[in-house]
XYZ file of C-alpha atoms in Angstrom:
454
model
C -107.591 253.515 -70.445
C -108.164 256.384 -67.888
C -106.911 256.219 -64.711
C -109.042 254.828 -61.708
C -109.992 257.111 -59.266
C -108.690 257.262 -55.431
C -111.128 257.999 -52.867
C -109.990 257.666 -49.415
C -112.599 256.772 -46.329
C -111.108 257.384 -42.877
C -112.718 257.188 -39.655
C -111.654 257.807 -35.959
C -111.065 255.044 -33.253
C -113.551 252.413 -35.230
C -111.687 249.521 -35.360
C -113.168 246.252 -36.731
C -116.448 246.644 -34.531
C -119.054 246.959 -37.675
C -121.397 244.590 -39.067
C -118.977 243.257 -42.170
C -117.052 242.405 -39.271
C -119.796 240.224 -37.342
C -120.175 242.891 -34.207
C -123.757 243.671 -33.248
C -123.374 247.391 -34.384
C -125.707 248.121 -37.550
C -124.085 249.653 -40.609
C -125.611 248.502 -43.725
C -123.467 250.959 -45.853
C -120.480 249.023 -44.746
C -121.916 245.603 -45.044
C -123.172 246.150 -48.428
C -119.543 247.988 -49.523
C -118.035 244.649 -48.078
C -120.448 242.419 -50.085
C -118.736 244.724 -53.321
C -115.906 244.490 -52.793
C -112.428 243.031 -50.327
C -112.607 242.249 -46.749
C -109.326 242.241 -44.896
C -110.514 239.846 -42.011
C -106.600 240.515 -40.569
C -105.846 243.729 -41.303
C -103.831 245.815 -38.526
C -102.545 249.513 -37.973
C -98.748 250.018 -37.664
C -99.468 252.573 -34.600
C -102.354 252.494 -32.174
C -102.445 256.224 -31.930
C -104.171 258.750 -34.607
C -101.726 260.998 -36.723
C -98.593 258.181 -36.543
C -101.522 255.401 -37.717
C -102.672 258.114 -40.524
C -99.267 258.806 -41.705
C -98.006 255.836 -41.634
C -101.129 254.511 -44.131
C -100.462 258.348 -46.239
C -96.548 257.843 -46.883
C -96.567 253.512 -47.002
C -93.420 254.175 -43.895
C -92.877 253.229 -40.276
C -93.806 256.132 -37.418
C -89.957 256.185 -36.444
C -89.001 256.683 -40.408
C -91.441 259.446 -41.354
C -91.164 261.319 -38.740
C -94.354 261.267 -36.792
C -93.941 259.815 -34.023
C -96.841 261.877 -31.639
C -99.357 263.825 -32.236
C -99.591 266.053 -35.015
C -101.897 268.855 -32.843
C -99.242 268.295 -30.367
C -96.536 269.498 -32.707
C -95.513 266.316 -34.313
C -94.966 266.286 -38.143
C -93.327 264.790 -40.947
C -90.043 264.604 -42.043
C -90.779 265.204 -45.722
C -94.156 265.969 -46.477
C -93.423 265.590 -50.367
C -93.601 261.914 -49.646
C -97.640 261.961 -48.717
C -99.824 260.760 -51.207
C -101.986 263.534 -51.834
C -98.214 265.140 -52.945
C -97.349 261.913 -54.634
C -100.527 262.012 -56.330
C -100.532 265.224 -57.508
C -97.239 264.997 -58.945
C -98.741 262.358 -61.113
C -102.071 264.747 -62.947
C -103.903 263.230 -59.666
C -106.922 266.498 -58.829
C -106.705 266.002 -54.803
C -109.478 267.216 -52.370
C -109.271 266.559 -48.768
C -113.072 266.836 -46.681
C -113.022 266.694 -43.109
C -110.475 265.161 -40.634
C -106.917 264.684 -41.616
C -104.302 264.453 -38.913
C -100.897 264.178 -40.411
C -100.569 268.419 -39.687
C -101.815 270.710 -37.866
C -104.403 272.740 -38.880
C -102.125 275.770 -39.468
C -100.450 273.317 -41.290
C -102.666 272.233 -43.810
C -100.942 272.812 -46.720
C -98.179 270.886 -46.271
C -99.952 268.143 -47.086
C -100.143 268.686 -50.735
C -104.219 269.031 -51.201
C -105.021 271.343 -54.035
C -108.684 271.731 -52.583
C -109.854 271.517 -49.411
C -113.472 270.975 -49.016
C -114.174 272.188 -45.271
C -113.750 276.477 -46.662
C -116.966 275.626 -48.399
C -119.716 276.520 -46.254
C -122.611 274.636 -45.226
C -124.841 276.353 -42.861
C -127.633 274.574 -43.186
C -126.438 271.641 -42.261
C -126.436 271.670 -38.414
C -124.091 268.237 -37.927
C -120.543 268.454 -39.421
C -120.182 264.999 -40.378
C -122.935 265.277 -42.264
C -121.553 268.199 -44.111
C -118.141 266.375 -44.497
C -120.491 263.766 -46.849
C -122.205 266.341 -48.880
C -119.422 268.208 -49.677
C -118.016 265.183 -50.413
C -121.149 264.375 -52.652
C -120.921 268.194 -54.147
C -116.855 267.889 -54.895
C -118.129 264.275 -57.027
C -120.721 266.295 -58.752
C -118.772 268.668 -60.433
C -115.612 266.849 -61.167
C -114.212 267.016 -64.335
C -112.130 264.499 -66.341
C -108.808 264.664 -64.429
C -108.743 261.114 -62.311
C -109.353 261.916 -58.692
C -108.311 261.585 -55.461
C -110.283 261.884 -52.447
C -109.730 261.539 -48.676
C -113.050 261.763 -46.954
C -112.415 261.983 -43.173
C -114.864 261.362 -40.128
C -114.426 262.064 -36.531
C -116.974 259.770 -35.998
C -116.481 256.897 -33.924
C -114.085 259.423 -31.647
C -114.789 260.180 -27.987
C -116.427 263.826 -27.877
C -114.882 264.620 -23.869
C -116.217 261.024 -22.323
C -118.747 259.980 -24.637
C -119.570 259.192 -28.366
C -122.290 260.898 -29.157
C -123.708 264.571 -28.089
C -124.434 264.214 -24.272
C -127.847 266.456 -24.962
C -128.895 263.511 -27.350
C -130.162 259.915 -26.277
C -127.830 257.596 -26.039
C -127.880 253.567 -27.167
C -129.677 251.029 -25.554
C -127.797 249.303 -23.068
C -130.053 246.529 -22.551
C -128.845 244.290 -25.008
C -125.216 245.114 -25.377
C -122.422 243.083 -24.423
C -119.489 244.902 -24.350
C -116.089 243.963 -26.537
C -113.076 241.593 -24.933
C -111.286 242.660 -22.834
C -113.694 244.547 -21.277
C -115.946 242.525 -18.491
C -119.849 242.705 -18.840
C -120.927 245.737 -16.281
C -124.024 247.835 -16.981
C -121.055 250.706 -17.160
C -118.714 249.073 -19.937
C -122.982 248.245 -21.821
C -123.547 251.713 -21.819
C -120.225 253.148 -23.386
C -120.550 250.464 -26.238
C -124.407 251.406 -26.368
C -123.071 254.801 -26.700
C -120.737 253.670 -29.373
C -123.233 251.716 -31.740
C -124.958 254.729 -32.256
C -121.717 256.308 -33.479
C -120.798 254.013 -35.790
C -124.412 253.735 -37.071
C -124.036 257.368 -37.733
C -120.550 256.970 -39.512
C -122.487 254.276 -41.810
C -124.726 256.870 -43.225
C -122.482 258.732 -43.928
C -120.574 256.327 -45.994
C -123.329 255.287 -47.483
C -123.847 259.145 -48.585
C -120.273 259.800 -49.902
C -120.791 255.534 -51.720
C -124.546 257.085 -53.032
C -122.712 260.434 -54.537
C -120.423 257.795 -55.613
C -123.259 255.645 -57.719
C -125.547 258.602 -58.963
C -122.497 260.327 -60.702
C -121.682 257.074 -62.523
C -117.840 256.860 -60.894
C -117.967 253.873 -58.980
C -116.627 251.319 -61.558
C -113.284 253.058 -62.082
C -113.003 254.263 -59.121
C -110.943 252.121 -56.142
C -112.560 252.688 -52.821
C -110.731 252.404 -49.774
C -112.496 252.349 -46.498
C -110.878 251.846 -42.769
C -110.129 253.560 -39.353
C -107.002 254.535 -37.598
C -107.519 251.694 -35.174
C -108.811 249.980 -31.927
C -112.145 251.754 -30.529
C -111.077 254.548 -27.772
C -111.313 252.097 -24.985
C -109.117 250.759 -22.146
C -106.350 247.872 -23.019
C -107.590 249.172 -26.920
C -106.718 252.236 -28.669
C -102.692 252.980 -27.708
C -102.404 249.184 -27.466
C -100.532 247.158 -29.170
C -102.785 244.016 -28.834
C -104.666 243.030 -31.513
C -107.194 245.171 -29.688
C -105.198 248.365 -30.529
C -104.100 247.362 -33.835
C -106.576 245.386 -35.524
C -108.709 247.868 -37.492
C -111.776 247.436 -40.340
C -110.100 247.287 -44.325
C -112.139 246.894 -47.185
C -111.669 247.657 -51.063
C -113.403 248.095 -54.092
C -112.877 248.960 -57.705
C -110.140 248.096 -60.211
C -107.568 245.865 -59.458
C -109.750 242.689 -58.567
C -111.295 244.174 -55.674
C -114.449 242.835 -56.323
C -117.233 239.974 -55.336
C -117.114 239.995 -51.983
C -113.960 238.587 -51.294
C -112.936 238.172 -47.689
C -108.848 237.672 -46.941
C -107.681 236.216 -43.892
C -103.721 236.479 -44.858
C -102.654 239.235 -42.691
C -102.303 242.698 -44.292
C -101.016 246.239 -42.825
C -101.779 249.995 -43.334
C -98.585 250.296 -44.926
C -99.858 248.180 -48.118
C -102.656 250.249 -49.521
C -99.912 252.991 -51.329
C -98.160 249.941 -52.952
C -101.585 249.150 -53.610
C -102.725 252.546 -55.278
C -98.793 252.683 -57.183
C -99.868 248.658 -58.569
C -103.646 249.596 -59.920
C -102.618 253.591 -61.078
C -99.260 251.757 -62.442
C -97.448 253.565 -61.393
C -94.028 253.607 -59.814
C -93.292 252.305 -56.358
C -91.357 255.289 -54.905
C -88.425 254.080 -52.724
C -89.202 254.756 -49.597
C -92.204 252.120 -49.138
C -91.984 249.331 -46.738
C -95.280 247.519 -47.642
C -96.383 244.881 -49.943
C -99.547 245.436 -52.919
C -102.624 243.822 -51.465
C -103.147 242.671 -55.346
C -102.226 239.207 -55.132
C -104.313 238.600 -52.324
C -107.478 240.113 -53.908
C -107.062 238.437 -57.333
C -106.212 234.834 -55.442
C -102.698 234.778 -56.579
C -101.259 234.657 -53.306
C -102.374 233.397 -50.033
C -99.992 235.447 -47.723
C -97.807 238.578 -48.512
C -96.462 238.567 -44.630
C -95.146 236.426 -42.367
C -94.346 239.029 -40.073
C -96.141 242.447 -39.022
C -94.669 245.479 -36.716
C -96.208 247.981 -34.973
C -95.267 250.851 -32.801
C -95.586 253.480 -29.846
C -93.729 256.462 -29.347
C -95.868 259.530 -28.040
C -99.374 259.598 -27.951
C -100.919 262.098 -25.323
C -97.986 261.046 -22.473
C -94.590 259.011 -23.858
C -94.879 254.975 -24.343
C -92.203 254.492 -26.189
C -93.253 250.038 -26.795
C -93.224 247.744 -30.182
C -94.276 244.516 -31.373
C -93.804 241.780 -33.583
C -96.718 239.777 -34.664
C -96.960 237.149 -36.874
C -100.091 234.502 -37.200
C -99.461 232.652 -34.351
C -97.589 234.440 -31.515
C -97.529 238.238 -30.832
C -94.211 239.978 -29.350
C -94.611 243.500 -27.572
C -91.493 244.984 -25.804
C -91.696 247.632 -23.196
C -88.926 250.712 -22.944
C -91.490 252.852 -20.746
C -89.502 253.042 -17.192
C -92.975 253.168 -15.828
C -94.572 249.567 -14.743
C -98.232 251.007 -14.213
C -100.691 251.933 -16.963
C -99.906 255.398 -18.590
C -103.691 256.654 -17.927
C -103.302 259.397 -19.580
C -103.026 257.370 -23.000
C -106.437 256.250 -21.942
C -109.655 258.547 -23.195
C -111.972 258.874 -20.857
C -115.156 257.522 -20.426
C -117.231 254.907 -18.563
C -115.593 252.186 -18.828
C -112.082 253.886 -18.082
C -113.884 254.758 -14.419
C -115.308 251.548 -13.530
C -111.902 250.167 -14.570
C -110.134 251.788 -12.173
C -112.495 252.217 -9.655
C -111.292 248.242 -9.008
C -107.540 249.381 -9.094
C -106.507 249.109 -12.788
C -104.200 252.021 -12.296
C -102.405 249.373 -9.553
C -102.014 246.859 -12.190
C -98.631 245.662 -13.177
C -97.438 245.499 -16.821
C -94.320 244.024 -17.952
C -90.924 244.584 -19.552
C -91.913 242.239 -22.191
C -95.302 240.282 -23.819
C -95.264 236.789 -25.106
C -98.799 235.731 -26.865
C -100.244 232.712 -28.187
C -102.415 233.968 -30.597
C -104.377 230.489 -31.127
C -105.205 229.411 -27.888
C -105.829 232.907 -26.608
C -106.977 235.237 -28.364
C -107.334 238.236 -26.081
C -103.530 238.450 -25.366
C -104.054 237.641 -21.361
C -101.662 234.935 -20.672
C -98.299 236.450 -20.717
C -95.627 233.458 -21.742
C -92.735 235.393 -21.693
C -92.180 233.805 -18.494
C -92.558 230.063 -19.470
C -90.171 227.787 -19.935
C -92.208 226.087 -22.367
C -92.064 228.909 -24.789
C -88.524 229.975 -24.472
C -87.333 229.692 -27.493
C -90.666 230.880 -29.390
C -89.295 234.486 -26.828
C -85.865 234.346 -28.304
C -86.991 233.902 -31.602
C -89.424 236.865 -31.531
C -87.002 239.377 -29.272
C -84.342 238.423 -32.572
C -86.923 239.210 -35.685
C -87.639 242.707 -33.698
C -84.305 243.398 -32.842
C -83.602 242.802 -36.611
C -86.218 244.808 -37.498
C -85.069 247.397 -35.263
C -82.023 247.436 -36.967
C -83.710 246.899 -40.901
C -85.291 250.502 -39.831
C -82.799 252.558 -38.305
C -84.963 252.394 -35.351
C -84.094 255.649 -32.827
C -85.235 253.509 -29.851
C -81.922 251.135 -30.113
C -80.404 254.157 -28.717
C -82.825 254.569 -26.061
C -84.608 257.773 -27.313
C -86.587 258.296 -29.685
C -86.316 262.946 -31.259
C -89.005 264.932 -30.655
C -89.886 268.318 -32.078
C -89.618 271.152 -31.387
C -92.270 272.826 -29.623
C -94.107 269.312 -29.296
C -95.626 269.294 -26.045
C -96.957 266.519 -24.224
C -98.721 265.017 -21.066
C -96.777 263.179 -17.637
C -97.112 259.896 -17.532
C -98.325 260.330 -14.260
C -100.926 262.321 -15.572
C -104.954 260.558 -14.819
C -106.095 261.971 -18.932
C -105.323 263.721 -21.701
C -107.135 266.983 -20.123
C -104.440 267.515 -17.416
C -102.251 270.503 -18.505
C -99.484 269.711 -21.073
C -95.882 270.622 -20.970
C -93.493 271.438 -22.966
C -91.358 267.451 -24.069
C -87.955 268.400 -23.291
C -88.999 269.291 -19.729
C -90.827 265.976 -19.560
C -88.136 263.801 -21.398
C -84.721 265.316 -20.607
C -82.088 266.798 -22.503
C -83.628 265.620 -26.079
C -82.631 264.789 -29.171
C -84.460 266.548 -32.071
C -85.509 265.662 -35.669
C -84.554 268.780 -38.047
């Protein structure tokens, strides 16, 4: 039997705000894909910040384990690039190619990732839209691929903000008249306009993904190709991206192809990005490497299990600015522990835009942040009512606190010692900066005497 091909389609900052998850965001190609495959409604990343999230997915291990504790273009790295999925599949006879964005290595060091081909090296001057060119290059690759099984990573920068907006400011933005902004944002003109712009970006993303899916169909590759479609973390709005609430951790995740990922099934069990690497191993029949920290999704897709996790964990270390935080989530509760000394929002870790400006005018910068928070996700799905100080939840608080500490010990989380190591040459914003546009500083100058990854 021919080993299945693997296509990994990924976007920036999309969360779950697409049509298949019930939102008023027109994404017909993703809707069609969901109806053909399996959609995971309770899927989560392990770090709501770009490079750590992607590195966790592609190595199957937590950021504090794999070394990607910050942003790759600011100096963070993997401890062992041979654990990247592209390297792993290459060692098992797969042709590997990357079209579009990656965020697991700096641009100068992309060869560390292990792809045999980097399709962006093929110029397409006739296509003005760079994201369309990413999809076209992927399509060209699919048209030329031979009999060797392949792994194609196809990454789109959409729906990342371009400056403070989502789309080219010279073009017409979305119609904000009939838009409802996402929770936890207030319904006001600024947030409606901001989210209307996001919806345009999401629709464009959908069209690019549709081109890749159509190319698979045109080349008769669909039946023997496992397609994974996801995003790195929540959307780039205040209190979402770079937060350990579900607003920051919740991601779209849909799979289609061999392994039982067919039929328009919807799965409510909690799942993690860490589960994708072991899923690929099971679908392809490869022995799982010993560094994986997730669980295969196949039992959920095949209906042989109702759940594969009773707890999920997540972390923040360094985004634009340091913000060490840890969280545990069960089906009922979320517990978040902040280790940062600052007790007000770290604004550099929130992307700019109309929504951020509106909240700052209302005094968001002065809001107090608790050292620890406990939320009852049944009665408080927006994680707005902190129960950590409620005597009725004292036993639950102790239980969740203990489970988080046990996980940190099991995974040798360096934060237990008070400091997550940095990489030589890493740069960061200060936790007092208002945005990522402020000048960056050597991490050592902000953190004091530092421990380093080697």
